[in-house]
Each structure stands twice: as C-alpha cells, then as structure tokens.
Short mmCIF file of C-alpha atoms and ligand atoms in Angstrom, two decimals:
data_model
loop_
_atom_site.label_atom_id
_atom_site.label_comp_id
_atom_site.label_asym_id
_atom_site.label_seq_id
_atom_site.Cartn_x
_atom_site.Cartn_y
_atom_site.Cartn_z
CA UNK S 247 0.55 4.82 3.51
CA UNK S 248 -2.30 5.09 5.93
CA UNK S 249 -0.41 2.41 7.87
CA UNK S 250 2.03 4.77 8.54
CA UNK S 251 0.32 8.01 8.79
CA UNK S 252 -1.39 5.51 11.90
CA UNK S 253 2.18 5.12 13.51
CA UNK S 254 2.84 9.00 12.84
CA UNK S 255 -0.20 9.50 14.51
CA UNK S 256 0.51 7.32 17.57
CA UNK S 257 4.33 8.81 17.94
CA UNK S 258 2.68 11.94 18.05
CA UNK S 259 -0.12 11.25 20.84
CA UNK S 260 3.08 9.07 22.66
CA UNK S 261 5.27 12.01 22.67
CA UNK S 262 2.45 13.67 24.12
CA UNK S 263 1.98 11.46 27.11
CA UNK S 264 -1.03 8.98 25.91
CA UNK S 265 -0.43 5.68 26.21
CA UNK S 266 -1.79 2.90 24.10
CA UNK S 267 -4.15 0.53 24.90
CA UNK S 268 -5.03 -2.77 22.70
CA UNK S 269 -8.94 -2.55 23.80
CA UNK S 270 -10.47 0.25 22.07
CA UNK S 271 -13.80 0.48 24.36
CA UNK S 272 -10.72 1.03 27.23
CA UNK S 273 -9.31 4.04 25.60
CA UNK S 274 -9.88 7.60 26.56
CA UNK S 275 -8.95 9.11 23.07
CA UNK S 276 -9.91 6.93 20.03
CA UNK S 277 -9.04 7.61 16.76
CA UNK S 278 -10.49 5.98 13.07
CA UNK S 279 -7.76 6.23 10.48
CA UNK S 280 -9.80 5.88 7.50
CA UNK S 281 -9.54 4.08 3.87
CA UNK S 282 -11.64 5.54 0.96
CA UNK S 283 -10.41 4.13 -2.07
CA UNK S 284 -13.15 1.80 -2.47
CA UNK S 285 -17.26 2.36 -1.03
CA UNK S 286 -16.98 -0.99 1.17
CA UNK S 287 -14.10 0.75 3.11
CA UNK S 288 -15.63 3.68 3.21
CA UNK S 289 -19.38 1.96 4.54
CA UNK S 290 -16.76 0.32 7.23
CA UNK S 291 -15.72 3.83 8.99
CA UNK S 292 -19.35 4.70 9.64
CA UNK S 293 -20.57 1.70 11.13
CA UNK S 294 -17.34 1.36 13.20
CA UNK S 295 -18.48 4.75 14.37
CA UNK S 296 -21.76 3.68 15.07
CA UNK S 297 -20.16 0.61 17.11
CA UNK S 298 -18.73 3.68 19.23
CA UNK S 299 -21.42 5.88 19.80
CA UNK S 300 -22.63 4.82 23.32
CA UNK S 301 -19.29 4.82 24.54
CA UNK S 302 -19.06 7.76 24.21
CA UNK S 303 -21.77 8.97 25.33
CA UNK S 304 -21.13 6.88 28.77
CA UNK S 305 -18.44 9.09 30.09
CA UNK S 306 -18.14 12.78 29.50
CA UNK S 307 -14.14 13.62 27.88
CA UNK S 308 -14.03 10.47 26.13
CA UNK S 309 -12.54 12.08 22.45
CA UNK S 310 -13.70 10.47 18.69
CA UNK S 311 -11.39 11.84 15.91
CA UNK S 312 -11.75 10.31 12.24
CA UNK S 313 -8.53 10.79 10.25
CA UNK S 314 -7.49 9.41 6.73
CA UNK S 315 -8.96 9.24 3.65
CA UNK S 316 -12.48 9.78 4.70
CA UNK S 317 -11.99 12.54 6.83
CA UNK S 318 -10.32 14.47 4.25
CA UNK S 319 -13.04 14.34 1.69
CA UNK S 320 -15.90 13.72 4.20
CA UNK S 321 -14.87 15.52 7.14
CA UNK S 322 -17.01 18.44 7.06
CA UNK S 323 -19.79 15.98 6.51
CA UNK S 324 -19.56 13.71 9.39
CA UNK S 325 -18.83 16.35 11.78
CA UNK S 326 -22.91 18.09 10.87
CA UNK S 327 -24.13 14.29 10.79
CA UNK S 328 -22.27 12.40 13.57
CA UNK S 329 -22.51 15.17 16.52
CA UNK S 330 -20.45 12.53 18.85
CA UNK S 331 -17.34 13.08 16.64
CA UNK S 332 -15.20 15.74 17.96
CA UNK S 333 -12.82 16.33 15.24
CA UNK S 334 -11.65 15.36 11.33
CA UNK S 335 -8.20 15.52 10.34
CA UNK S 336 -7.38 14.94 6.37
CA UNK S 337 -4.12 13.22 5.10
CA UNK S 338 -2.39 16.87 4.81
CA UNK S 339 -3.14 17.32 8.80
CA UNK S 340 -1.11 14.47 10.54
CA UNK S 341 1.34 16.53 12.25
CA UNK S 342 -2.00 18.50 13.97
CA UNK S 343 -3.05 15.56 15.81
CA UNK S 344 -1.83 16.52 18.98
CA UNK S 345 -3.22 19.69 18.65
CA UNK S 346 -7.18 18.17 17.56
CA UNK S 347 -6.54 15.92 20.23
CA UNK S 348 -5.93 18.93 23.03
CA UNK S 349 -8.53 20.82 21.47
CA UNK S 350 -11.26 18.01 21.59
CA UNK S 351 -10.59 17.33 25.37
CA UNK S 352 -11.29 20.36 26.24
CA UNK S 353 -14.48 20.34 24.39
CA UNK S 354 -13.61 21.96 21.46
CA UNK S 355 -14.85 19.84 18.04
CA UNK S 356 -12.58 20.90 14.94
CA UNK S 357 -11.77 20.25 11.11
CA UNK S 358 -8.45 20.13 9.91
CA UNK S 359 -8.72 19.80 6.50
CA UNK S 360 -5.54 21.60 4.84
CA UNK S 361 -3.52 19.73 2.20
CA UNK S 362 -0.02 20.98 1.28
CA UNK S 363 1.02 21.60 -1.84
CA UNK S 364 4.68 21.96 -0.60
CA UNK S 365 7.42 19.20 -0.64
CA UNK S 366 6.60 17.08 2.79
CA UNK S 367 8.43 17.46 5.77
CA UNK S 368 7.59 15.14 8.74
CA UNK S 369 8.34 15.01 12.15
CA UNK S 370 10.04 11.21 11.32
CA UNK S 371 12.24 10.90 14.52
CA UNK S 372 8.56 10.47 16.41
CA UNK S 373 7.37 7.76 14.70
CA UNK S 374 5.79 4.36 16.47
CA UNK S 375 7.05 1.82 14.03
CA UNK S 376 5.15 -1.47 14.96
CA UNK S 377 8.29 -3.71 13.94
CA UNK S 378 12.25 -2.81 15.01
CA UNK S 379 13.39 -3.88 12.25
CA UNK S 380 10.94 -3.29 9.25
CA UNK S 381 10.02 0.34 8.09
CA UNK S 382 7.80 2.23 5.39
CA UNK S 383 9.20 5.71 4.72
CA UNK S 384 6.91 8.37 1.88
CA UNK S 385 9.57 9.64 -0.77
CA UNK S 386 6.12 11.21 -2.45
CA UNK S 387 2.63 12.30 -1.73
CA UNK S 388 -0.56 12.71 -3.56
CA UNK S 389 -1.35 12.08 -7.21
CA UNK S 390 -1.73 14.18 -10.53
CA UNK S 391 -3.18 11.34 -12.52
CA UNK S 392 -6.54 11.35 -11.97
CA UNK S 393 -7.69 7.93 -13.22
CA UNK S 394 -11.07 7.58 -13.93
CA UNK S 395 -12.30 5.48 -11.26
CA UNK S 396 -9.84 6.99 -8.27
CA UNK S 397 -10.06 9.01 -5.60
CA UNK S 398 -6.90 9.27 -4.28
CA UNK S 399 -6.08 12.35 -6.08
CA UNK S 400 -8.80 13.96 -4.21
CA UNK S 401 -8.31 12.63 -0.93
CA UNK S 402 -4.22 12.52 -0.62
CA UNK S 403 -3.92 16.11 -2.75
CA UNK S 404 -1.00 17.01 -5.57
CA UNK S 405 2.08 15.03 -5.91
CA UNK S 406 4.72 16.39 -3.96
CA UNK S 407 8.57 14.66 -3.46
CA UNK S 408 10.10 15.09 -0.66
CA UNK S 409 13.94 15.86 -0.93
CA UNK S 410 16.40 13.06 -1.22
CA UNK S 411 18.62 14.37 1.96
CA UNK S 412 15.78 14.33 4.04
CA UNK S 413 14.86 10.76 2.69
CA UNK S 414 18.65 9.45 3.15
CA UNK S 415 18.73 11.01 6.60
CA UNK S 416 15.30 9.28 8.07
CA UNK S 417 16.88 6.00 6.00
CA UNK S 418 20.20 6.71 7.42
CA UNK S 419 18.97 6.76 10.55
CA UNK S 420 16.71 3.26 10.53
CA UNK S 421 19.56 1.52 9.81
CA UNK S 422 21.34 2.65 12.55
CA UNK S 423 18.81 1.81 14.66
CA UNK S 424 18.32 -1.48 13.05
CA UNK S 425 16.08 -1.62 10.06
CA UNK S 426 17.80 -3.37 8.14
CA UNK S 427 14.17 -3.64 5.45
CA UNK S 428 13.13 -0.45 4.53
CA UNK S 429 9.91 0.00 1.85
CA UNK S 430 9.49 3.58 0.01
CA UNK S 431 6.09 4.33 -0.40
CA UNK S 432 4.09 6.41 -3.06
CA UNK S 433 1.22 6.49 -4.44
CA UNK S 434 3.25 6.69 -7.97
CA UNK S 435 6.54 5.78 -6.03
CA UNK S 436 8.24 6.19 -9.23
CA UNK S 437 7.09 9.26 -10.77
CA UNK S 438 9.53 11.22 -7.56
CA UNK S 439 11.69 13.99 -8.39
CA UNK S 440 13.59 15.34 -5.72
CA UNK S 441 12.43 19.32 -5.65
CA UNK S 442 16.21 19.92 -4.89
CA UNK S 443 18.31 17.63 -6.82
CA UNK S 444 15.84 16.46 -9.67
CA UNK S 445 17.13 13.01 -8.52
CA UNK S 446 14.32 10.55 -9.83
CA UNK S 447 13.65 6.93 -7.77
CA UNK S 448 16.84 5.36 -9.43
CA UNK S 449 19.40 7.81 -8.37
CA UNK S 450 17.38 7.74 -4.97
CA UNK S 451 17.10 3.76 -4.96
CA UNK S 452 21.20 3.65 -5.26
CA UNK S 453 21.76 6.36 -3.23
CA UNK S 454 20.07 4.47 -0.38
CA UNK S 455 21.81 1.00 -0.98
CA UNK S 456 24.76 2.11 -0.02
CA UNK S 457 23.57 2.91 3.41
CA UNK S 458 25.51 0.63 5.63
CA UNK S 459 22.95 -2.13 7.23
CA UNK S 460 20.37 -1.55 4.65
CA UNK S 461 19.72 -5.30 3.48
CA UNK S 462 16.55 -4.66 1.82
CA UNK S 463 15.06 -1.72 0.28
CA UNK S 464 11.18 -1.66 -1.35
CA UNK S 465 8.83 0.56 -3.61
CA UNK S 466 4.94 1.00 -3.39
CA UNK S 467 3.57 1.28 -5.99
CA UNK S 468 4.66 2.34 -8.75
CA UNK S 469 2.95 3.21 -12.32
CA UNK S 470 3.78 1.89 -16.13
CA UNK S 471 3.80 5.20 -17.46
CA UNK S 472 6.85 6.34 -15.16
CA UNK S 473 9.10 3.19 -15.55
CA UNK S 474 11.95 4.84 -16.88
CA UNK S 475 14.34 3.01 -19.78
CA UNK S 476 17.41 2.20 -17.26
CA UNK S 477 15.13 1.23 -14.54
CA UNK S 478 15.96 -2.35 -14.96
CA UNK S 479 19.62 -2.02 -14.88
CA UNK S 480 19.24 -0.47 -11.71
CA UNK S 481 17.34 -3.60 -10.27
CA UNK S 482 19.91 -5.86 -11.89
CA UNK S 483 22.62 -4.00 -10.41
CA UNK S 484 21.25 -3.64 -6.81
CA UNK S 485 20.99 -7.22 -5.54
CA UNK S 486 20.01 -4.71 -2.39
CA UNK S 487 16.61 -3.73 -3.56
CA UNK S 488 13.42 -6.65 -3.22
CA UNK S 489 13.17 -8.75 -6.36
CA UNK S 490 9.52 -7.69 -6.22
CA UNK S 491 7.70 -5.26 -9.19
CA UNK S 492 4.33 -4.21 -7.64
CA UNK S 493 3.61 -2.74 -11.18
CA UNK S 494 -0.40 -2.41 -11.45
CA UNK S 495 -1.91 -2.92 -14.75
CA UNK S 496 -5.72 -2.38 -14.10
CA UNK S 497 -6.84 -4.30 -17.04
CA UNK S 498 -4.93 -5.87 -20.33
CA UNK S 499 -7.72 -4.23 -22.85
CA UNK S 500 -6.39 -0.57 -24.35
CA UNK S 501 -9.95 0.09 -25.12
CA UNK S 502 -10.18 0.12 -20.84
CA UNK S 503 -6.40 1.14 -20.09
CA UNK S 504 -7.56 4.40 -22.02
CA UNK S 505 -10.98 4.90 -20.60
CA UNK S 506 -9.23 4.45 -16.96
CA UNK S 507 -6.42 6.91 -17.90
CA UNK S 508 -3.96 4.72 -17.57
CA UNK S 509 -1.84 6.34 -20.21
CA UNK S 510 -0.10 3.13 -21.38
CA UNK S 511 -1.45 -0.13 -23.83
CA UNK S 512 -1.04 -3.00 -22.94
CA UNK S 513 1.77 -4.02 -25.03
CA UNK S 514 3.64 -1.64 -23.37
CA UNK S 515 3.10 -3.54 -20.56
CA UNK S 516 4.16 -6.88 -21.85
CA UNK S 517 7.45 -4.47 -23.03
CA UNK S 518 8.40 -3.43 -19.51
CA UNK S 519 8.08 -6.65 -17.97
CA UNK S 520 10.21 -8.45 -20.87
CA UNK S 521 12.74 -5.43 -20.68
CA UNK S 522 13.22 -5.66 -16.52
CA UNK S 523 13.55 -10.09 -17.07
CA UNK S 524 15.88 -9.45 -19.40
CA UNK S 525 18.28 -7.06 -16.82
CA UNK S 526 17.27 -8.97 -13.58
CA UNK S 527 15.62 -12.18 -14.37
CA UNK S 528 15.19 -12.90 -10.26
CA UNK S 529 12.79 -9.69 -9.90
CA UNK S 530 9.06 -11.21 -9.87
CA UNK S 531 5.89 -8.98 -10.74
CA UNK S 532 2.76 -8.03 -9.21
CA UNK S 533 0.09 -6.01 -9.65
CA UNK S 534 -4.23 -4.80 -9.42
CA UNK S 535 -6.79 -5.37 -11.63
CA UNK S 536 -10.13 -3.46 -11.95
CA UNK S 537 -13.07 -5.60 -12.83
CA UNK S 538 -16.37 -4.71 -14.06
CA UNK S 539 -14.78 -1.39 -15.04
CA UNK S 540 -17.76 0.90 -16.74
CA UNK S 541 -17.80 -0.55 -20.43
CA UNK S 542 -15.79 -3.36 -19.92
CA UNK S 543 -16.94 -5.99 -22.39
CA UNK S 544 -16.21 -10.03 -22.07
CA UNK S 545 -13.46 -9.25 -24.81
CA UNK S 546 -11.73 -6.66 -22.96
CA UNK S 547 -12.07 -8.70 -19.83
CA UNK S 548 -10.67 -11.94 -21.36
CA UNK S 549 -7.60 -9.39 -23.09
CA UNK S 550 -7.01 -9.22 -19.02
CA UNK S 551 -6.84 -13.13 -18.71
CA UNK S 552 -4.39 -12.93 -21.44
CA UNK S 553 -2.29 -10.13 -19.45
CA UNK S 554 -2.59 -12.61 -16.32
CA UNK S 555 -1.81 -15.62 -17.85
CA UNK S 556 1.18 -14.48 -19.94
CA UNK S 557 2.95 -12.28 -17.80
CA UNK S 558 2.72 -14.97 -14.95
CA UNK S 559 2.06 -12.62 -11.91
CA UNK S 560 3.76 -13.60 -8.21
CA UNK S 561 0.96 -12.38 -6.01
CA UNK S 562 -2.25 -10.36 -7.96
CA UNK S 563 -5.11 -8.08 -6.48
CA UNK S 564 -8.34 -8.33 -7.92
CA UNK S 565 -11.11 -5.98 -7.12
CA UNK S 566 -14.60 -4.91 -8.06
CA UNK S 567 -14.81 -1.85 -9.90
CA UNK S 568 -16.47 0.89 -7.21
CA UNK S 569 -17.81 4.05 -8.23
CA UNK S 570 -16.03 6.62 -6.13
CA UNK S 571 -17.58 10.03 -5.42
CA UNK S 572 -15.83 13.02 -7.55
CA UNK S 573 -14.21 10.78 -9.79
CA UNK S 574 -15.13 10.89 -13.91
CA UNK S 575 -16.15 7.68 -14.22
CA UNK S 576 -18.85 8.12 -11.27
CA UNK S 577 -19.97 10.55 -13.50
CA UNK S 578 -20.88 8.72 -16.26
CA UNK S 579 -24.04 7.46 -14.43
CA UNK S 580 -25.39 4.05 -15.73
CA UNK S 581 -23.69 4.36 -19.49
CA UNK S 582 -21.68 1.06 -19.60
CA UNK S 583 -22.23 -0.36 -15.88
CA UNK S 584 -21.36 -4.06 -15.70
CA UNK S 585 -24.03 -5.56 -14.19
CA UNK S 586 -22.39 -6.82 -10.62
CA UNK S 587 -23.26 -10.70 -11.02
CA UNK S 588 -21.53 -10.66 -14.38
CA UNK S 589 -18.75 -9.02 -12.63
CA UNK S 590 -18.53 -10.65 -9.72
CA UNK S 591 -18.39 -13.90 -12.20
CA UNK S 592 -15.54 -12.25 -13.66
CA UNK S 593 -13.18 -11.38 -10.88
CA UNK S 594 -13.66 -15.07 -9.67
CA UNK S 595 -12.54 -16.33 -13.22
CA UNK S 596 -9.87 -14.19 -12.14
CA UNK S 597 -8.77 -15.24 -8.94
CA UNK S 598 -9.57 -18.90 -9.90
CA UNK S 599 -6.44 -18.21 -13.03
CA UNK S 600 -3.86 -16.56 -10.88
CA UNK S 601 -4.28 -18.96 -7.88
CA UNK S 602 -3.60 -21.88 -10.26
CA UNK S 603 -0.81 -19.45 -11.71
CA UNK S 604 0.75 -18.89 -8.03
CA UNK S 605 0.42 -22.76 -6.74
CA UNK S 606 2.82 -23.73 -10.11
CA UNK S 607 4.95 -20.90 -9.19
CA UNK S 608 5.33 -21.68 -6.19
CA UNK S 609 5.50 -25.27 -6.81
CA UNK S 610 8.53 -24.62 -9.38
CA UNK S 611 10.26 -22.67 -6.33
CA UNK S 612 10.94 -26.13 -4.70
CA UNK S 613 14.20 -27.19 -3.94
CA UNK S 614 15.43 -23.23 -3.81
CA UNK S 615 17.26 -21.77 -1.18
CA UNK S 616 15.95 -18.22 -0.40
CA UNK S 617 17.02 -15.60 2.12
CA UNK S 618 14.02 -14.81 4.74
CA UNK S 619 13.58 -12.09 7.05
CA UNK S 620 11.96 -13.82 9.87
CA UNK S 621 9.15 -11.50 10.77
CA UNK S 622 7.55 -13.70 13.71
CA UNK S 623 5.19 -17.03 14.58
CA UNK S 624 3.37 -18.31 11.71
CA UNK S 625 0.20 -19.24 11.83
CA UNK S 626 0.86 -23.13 11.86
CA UNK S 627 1.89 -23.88 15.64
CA UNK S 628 5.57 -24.14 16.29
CA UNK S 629 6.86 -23.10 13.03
CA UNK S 630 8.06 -18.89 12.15
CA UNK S 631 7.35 -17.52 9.14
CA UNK S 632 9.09 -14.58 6.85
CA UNK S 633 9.81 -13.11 3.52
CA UNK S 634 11.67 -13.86 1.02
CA UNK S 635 13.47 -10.73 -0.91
CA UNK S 636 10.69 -11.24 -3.42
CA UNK S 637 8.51 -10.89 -0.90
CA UNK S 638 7.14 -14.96 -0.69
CA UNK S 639 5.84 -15.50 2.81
CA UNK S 640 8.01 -18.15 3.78
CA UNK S 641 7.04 -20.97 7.31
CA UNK S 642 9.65 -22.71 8.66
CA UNK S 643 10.80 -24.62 11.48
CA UNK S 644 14.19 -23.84 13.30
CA UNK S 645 16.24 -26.56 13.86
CA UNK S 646 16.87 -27.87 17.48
CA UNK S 647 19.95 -25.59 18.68
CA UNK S 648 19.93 -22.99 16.20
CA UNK S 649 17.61 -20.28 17.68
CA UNK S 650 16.05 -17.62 15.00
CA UNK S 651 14.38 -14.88 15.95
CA UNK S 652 12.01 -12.05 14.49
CA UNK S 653 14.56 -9.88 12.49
CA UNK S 654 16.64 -12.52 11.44
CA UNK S 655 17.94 -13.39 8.01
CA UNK S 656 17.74 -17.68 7.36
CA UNK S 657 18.54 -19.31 4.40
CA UNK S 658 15.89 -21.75 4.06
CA UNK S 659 15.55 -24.45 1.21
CA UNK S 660 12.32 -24.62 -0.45
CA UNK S 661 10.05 -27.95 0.75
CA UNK S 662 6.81 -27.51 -0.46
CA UNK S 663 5.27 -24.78 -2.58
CA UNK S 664 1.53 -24.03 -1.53
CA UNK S 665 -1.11 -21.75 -3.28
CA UNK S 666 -0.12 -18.44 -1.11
CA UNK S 667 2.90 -19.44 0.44
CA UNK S 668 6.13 -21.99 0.63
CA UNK S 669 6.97 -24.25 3.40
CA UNK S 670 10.74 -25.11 4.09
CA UNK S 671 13.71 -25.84 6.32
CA UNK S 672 16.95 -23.93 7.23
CA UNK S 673 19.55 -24.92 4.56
N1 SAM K 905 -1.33 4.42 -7.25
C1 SAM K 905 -1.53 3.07 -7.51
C2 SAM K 905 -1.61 2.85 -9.03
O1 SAM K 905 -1.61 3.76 -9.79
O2 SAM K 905 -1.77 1.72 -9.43
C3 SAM K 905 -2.75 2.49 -6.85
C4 SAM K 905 -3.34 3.11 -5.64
S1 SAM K 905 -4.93 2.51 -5.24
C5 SAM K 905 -4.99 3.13 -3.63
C6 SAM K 905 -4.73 0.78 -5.04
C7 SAM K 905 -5.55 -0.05 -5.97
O3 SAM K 905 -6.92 0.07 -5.66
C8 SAM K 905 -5.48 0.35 -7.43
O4 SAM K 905 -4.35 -0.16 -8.07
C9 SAM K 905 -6.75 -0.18 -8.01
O5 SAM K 905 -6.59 -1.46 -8.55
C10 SAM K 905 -7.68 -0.22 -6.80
N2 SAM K 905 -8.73 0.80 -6.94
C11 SAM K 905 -8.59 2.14 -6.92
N3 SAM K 905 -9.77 2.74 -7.13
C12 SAM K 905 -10.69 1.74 -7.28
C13 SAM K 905 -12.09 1.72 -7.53
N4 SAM K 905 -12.77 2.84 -7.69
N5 SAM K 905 -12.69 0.51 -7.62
C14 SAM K 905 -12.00 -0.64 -7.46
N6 SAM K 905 -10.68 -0.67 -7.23
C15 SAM K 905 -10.02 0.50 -7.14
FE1 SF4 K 906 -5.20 6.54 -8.22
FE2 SF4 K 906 -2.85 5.40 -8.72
FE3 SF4 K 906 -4.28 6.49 -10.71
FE4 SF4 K 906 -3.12 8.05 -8.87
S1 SF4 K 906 -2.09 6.72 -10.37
S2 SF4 K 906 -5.16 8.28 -9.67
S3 SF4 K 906 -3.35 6.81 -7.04
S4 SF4 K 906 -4.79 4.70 -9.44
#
C-alpha cells in the first residue's frame, strides 16, 4: 500500500511538471514515504532525515516532505523537532501533495493530517506505475480491528471500501492499457463491502475476471476471521485469480491468537486451509508470524511450529514482536515481555523450519511446467526471472531464437527447486 500511495504521489508531482531523478542528493523536492508498522522502520525515517539535513541546508528552496505512516501519527512531532522539514502529509492526504509541495516552495511549512472516513476516491488515471504491465489497485482502506500489537489502525484510519464500479473501471482500464496482473490491496482485503452494492471480495474477485486481458488477479492481505464459507469455490472456479493465500496467522497458540485479537483459534485455521485444498488444491498459502509476542510462552511458541510445520506454508514472514506506540499491548508495560535473546532464538527456530519446509517444496515442484510472467533480468547473469501464478519467483534462460521479454507469459518446466526460488527452462 505505501508502494502505491509512492506512485500516487509521483503521478501527482509528474502531472505537475517535476521530473524524477534516481539520485536523491540531485533532487530539488524530496519526499520520505514512511513505514511505521514496526520501531526499526520507524528509527529508519529519522536517520534518513538526518542523512538529508545538510542538503538542505546547502541551497535555499530545496523542499523535505515526510509522508506515510509516520507522518500521519508523528507528523506534528517532527515538524517542532526537525525544523528542516517543511511539511507532513498522513495516509488520508495523498491527493494534497501537490498542494504541500507548492506551499513548501514558497516557504510555507504545513501538516496535512486529515483521514477520511468516507469511501475512497482517487485520482487513479495519474498514477506512475513502475511496471506496464503489473498493477496494485486499494479496494479498502484502514482497519477496525485493532490488534493488540498494531498500529495500522491508527496510522491508515477506519475501514472504508471503495465502490465496485469505481474498482472495475480503474481495472477496466489497466487492462486496456496492458496489465494483464493486477493485485487488490487491503489491509483486511477481504473484509470489503462495496458501500453501494454490498458486493463482498468474491462477487468483486469474479466481477473482475471477466475483464477481457486480465490474466492474473491478486489479494493483500487478507484476515481468517473474514474468509467467508464459499470463498474457496470461488478460487476453484477462477483459474484467473493467483493460486496464492497470503492468509496471516500471527501465532498457532489460542492463548496468543486471543491476547493479539485475532478473533479466530487456531483450529479454525487448520479448517480454512483444509476447506480452500479441498475446492482448489493448486492455491498455496502464506502468511506472518509474531514472535516474542508479550506472554508468549515456549508452549505457545512451539503450538506455532506445529501451525508451520503442518500447514506447510509456500513463502512465511517471521518477525520480532515490536511494541508500537498507542497500541494495547504497548500498554501493558513489562507484564509478560519475552526477553529479546529468547526471542530472537525463537524466530530463528522459525526461519530455520520453514526454509527446510520451502527447499522440499520447492524441490517436489520439479519436473512441473508453470506459467511465468517474466518480470525482468534475474539476478544470475544472462538468465530472466518471473512468477509463477502462485507467485514462485521463477529464473530461466530463453532459448536461442525465441526472444521473451518483461511482460511475457512462458511456460517453463521446473529444473531445480532451490530454498527461495526454482530454476528452469522454457517447455
Ligand atoms: N492486515 C494484515 C493482517 O491482519 O494480517 C497485516 C498488516 S501488517 C502491516 C503486516 C504484518 O506485520 C502483520 O501481519 C504482522 O505479522 C506484522 N506486524 C504488525 N505489527 C507488528 C508489531 N508490532 N511487531 C511485529 N510485527 C508486526
Ligand atoms: Fe493490523 Fe491487520 Fe490487525 Fe488491522 S487486521 S489491526 S492491519 S494486523
């Protein structure tokens, strides 16, 4: 989401008449789009700010602006402490950037710090997608849970869906234009409700696979508790939609699912994931885990292993538990704090299980033919590398005489699978 509030951003300053540059200490106008959902993200934006002090101090006009996550719950904040920022613009503010900007160059330093409780409407014909052919588009905004340890619902605001038609017509009009991969993003992608039609992210998911040169369609991220009953039908039925669940779990202990919030057990969990196998058995699962959560004991945190290990994740993100200003379980203070070596010792037992977990996937994927979207050069010389529709990165090497470029969609059989990704050739 903050990737693409930074290409809203940059449509908006392009429309404008600023130009990019790919130096930052070149740039007239420089702007921090900011992550806050953990405190090493946050300690990031303000020594990237202090990286950028005597610039701007060197030339008088040169313009600072921190946007994001930060900015929203900060902003006021860094503007008293950091008097070489000129302005802070919250999640809610995107569509004032060209407005901070104009204000800030002529010397004017400004907070804009509104968030909407209204359904979102976004200027999306501006945006500077980085790819031609690959495209994030928000179907909802903000959060009502309010997990313990998150911040988001602070920082992004109340949920709000934006309407369907609006969706179909930005969707509608990427595929025109070429996107043929387009990924819906939310921070509970699947709790929408269109404000019009009460259409939920099924009726919207179908609704947008019959868009003529859609190939494949995405979700970020969605939440347990809103998986509805004939959500697996749908992905069974839509061969359109990525065979790839990003379905976060947190932690496979109740006794931490309900200190979290999470507002689902664990075996309910296991039931999802055995109901959407059953309707499309191709559709592989991811999701986060929380470690070191406040109270989490070695038998809650090996209930987690058990999760990991029986569910048999594709790809898995393990972090630290941070305490995050304004959220409850900040609050608690010390009561239950995992002490960090203990749960740094964790989250490597952690890693260590799922990246034996992924290399025997992977390995079992050999022999496979998949279809990749080539996205570009890989990182080994000579060879391209893409994604497969359940989102495997896939490297390759054309074969003499049969071109492939970024965009493109290659069969390729499976060679080799390796820890993080698979190796191949065109079938
Ligand atoms: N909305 C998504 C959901 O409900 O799962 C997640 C959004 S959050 C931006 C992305 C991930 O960051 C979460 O799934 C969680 O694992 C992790 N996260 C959020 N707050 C955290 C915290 N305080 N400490 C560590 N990890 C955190
Ligand atoms: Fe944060 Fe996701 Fe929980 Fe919302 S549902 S509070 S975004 S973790």
């Amino acid at each position: 989401m903050n990737v693409l509030d930074g290409q809203r951003m940059a449509g908006l300053l392009e429309s404008q008449g600023l130009s990019r540059t790919e130096d930052p200490f070149e740039s007239d106008v420089l702007l921090l789009n900011t992550c806050d959902v953990r405190e090493k993200a946050e300690g990031k934006v303000y020594s990237e700010l202090g990286r950028f002090s005597d610039w701007k101090r060197e030339k008088p006009g040169r313009v600072i602006g921190v946007t994001g996550c930060v900015a929203q719950r900060a902003g006021l904040r860094i503007l008293d402490r950091l008097p070489y920022v000129d302005f802070v613009l919250g999640t809610g503010s995107v569509e004032k950037v060209p407005e901070a900007v104009e204000r800030a160059l002529e010397g004017r330093r400004g907070a804009f710090l509104d968030l909407d409780r209204d359904s979102p409407v976004y200027q999306f014909r501006s945006i500077a997608r980085e790819s031609p052919f690959q495209a994030f588009v928000t179907v909802i905004e903000g959060c009502d849970q309010f997990c313990t340890f998150c911040v988001v619902p602070f920082t992004r605001g109340r949920e709000r869906s934006r309407r369907s038609a609006e969706v179909e017509a930005e969707c509608r009009e990427l595929a025109a234009k070429g996107f043929s991969e387009i990924t819906l993003l939310g921070q509970t992608v699947n709790a929408y409700r269109c404000p019009e039609s009460g259409a939920d992210l099924s009726a919207l998911l179908e609704r947008l696979c019959a868009i003529e040169g859609m190939r494949r369609l995405r979700f970020i991220t969605s939440h347990p508790a809103f998986v509805t009953p004939g959500f697996g039908d749908v992905l069974g039925r839509q061969p359109k939609i990525g065979r790839y669940f990003h379905l976060p779990a947190q932690s496979g202990s109740d006794r931490v699912l309900s200190r979290m919030k999470r507002r689902y057990t664990a075996a309910r969990y296991r039931e999802i994931v055995a109901d959407v196998r059953s309707r499309a058995a191709d559709v592989v699962f991811s999701s986060d885990f929380i470690v070191g959560f406040p109270g989490e004991t070695e038998e809650d945190f090996r209930e987690t292993l058990r999760l990991v290990e029986e569910v048999g994740f594709a790809t898995m993100f393990g972090f630290l538990y941070s305490p995050r200003p304004g959220t409850a379980a900040a609050r608690w203070g010390e009561e239950g704090e995992v002490p960090q070596e203990v749960a740094r010792e964790r989250l490597s037992r952690l890693l260590d299980l799922q990246r034996a977990i992924q290399s025997r996937t992977n390995r079992g994927l050999e022999g496979s033919v998949l279809d990749v979207l080539v996205e570009g050069d890989s990182k080994f010389g000579g060879t391209l590398s893409g994604r497969t529709s359940c989102n495997r990165i896939v490297h390759f090497r054309p074969r003499p005489g049969r071109p492939v470029r970024a965009g493109d969609y290659v069969r390729i059989r499976i060679d080799r699978g390796l820890d993080n990704s698979l190796a191949g050739t065109p079938a």
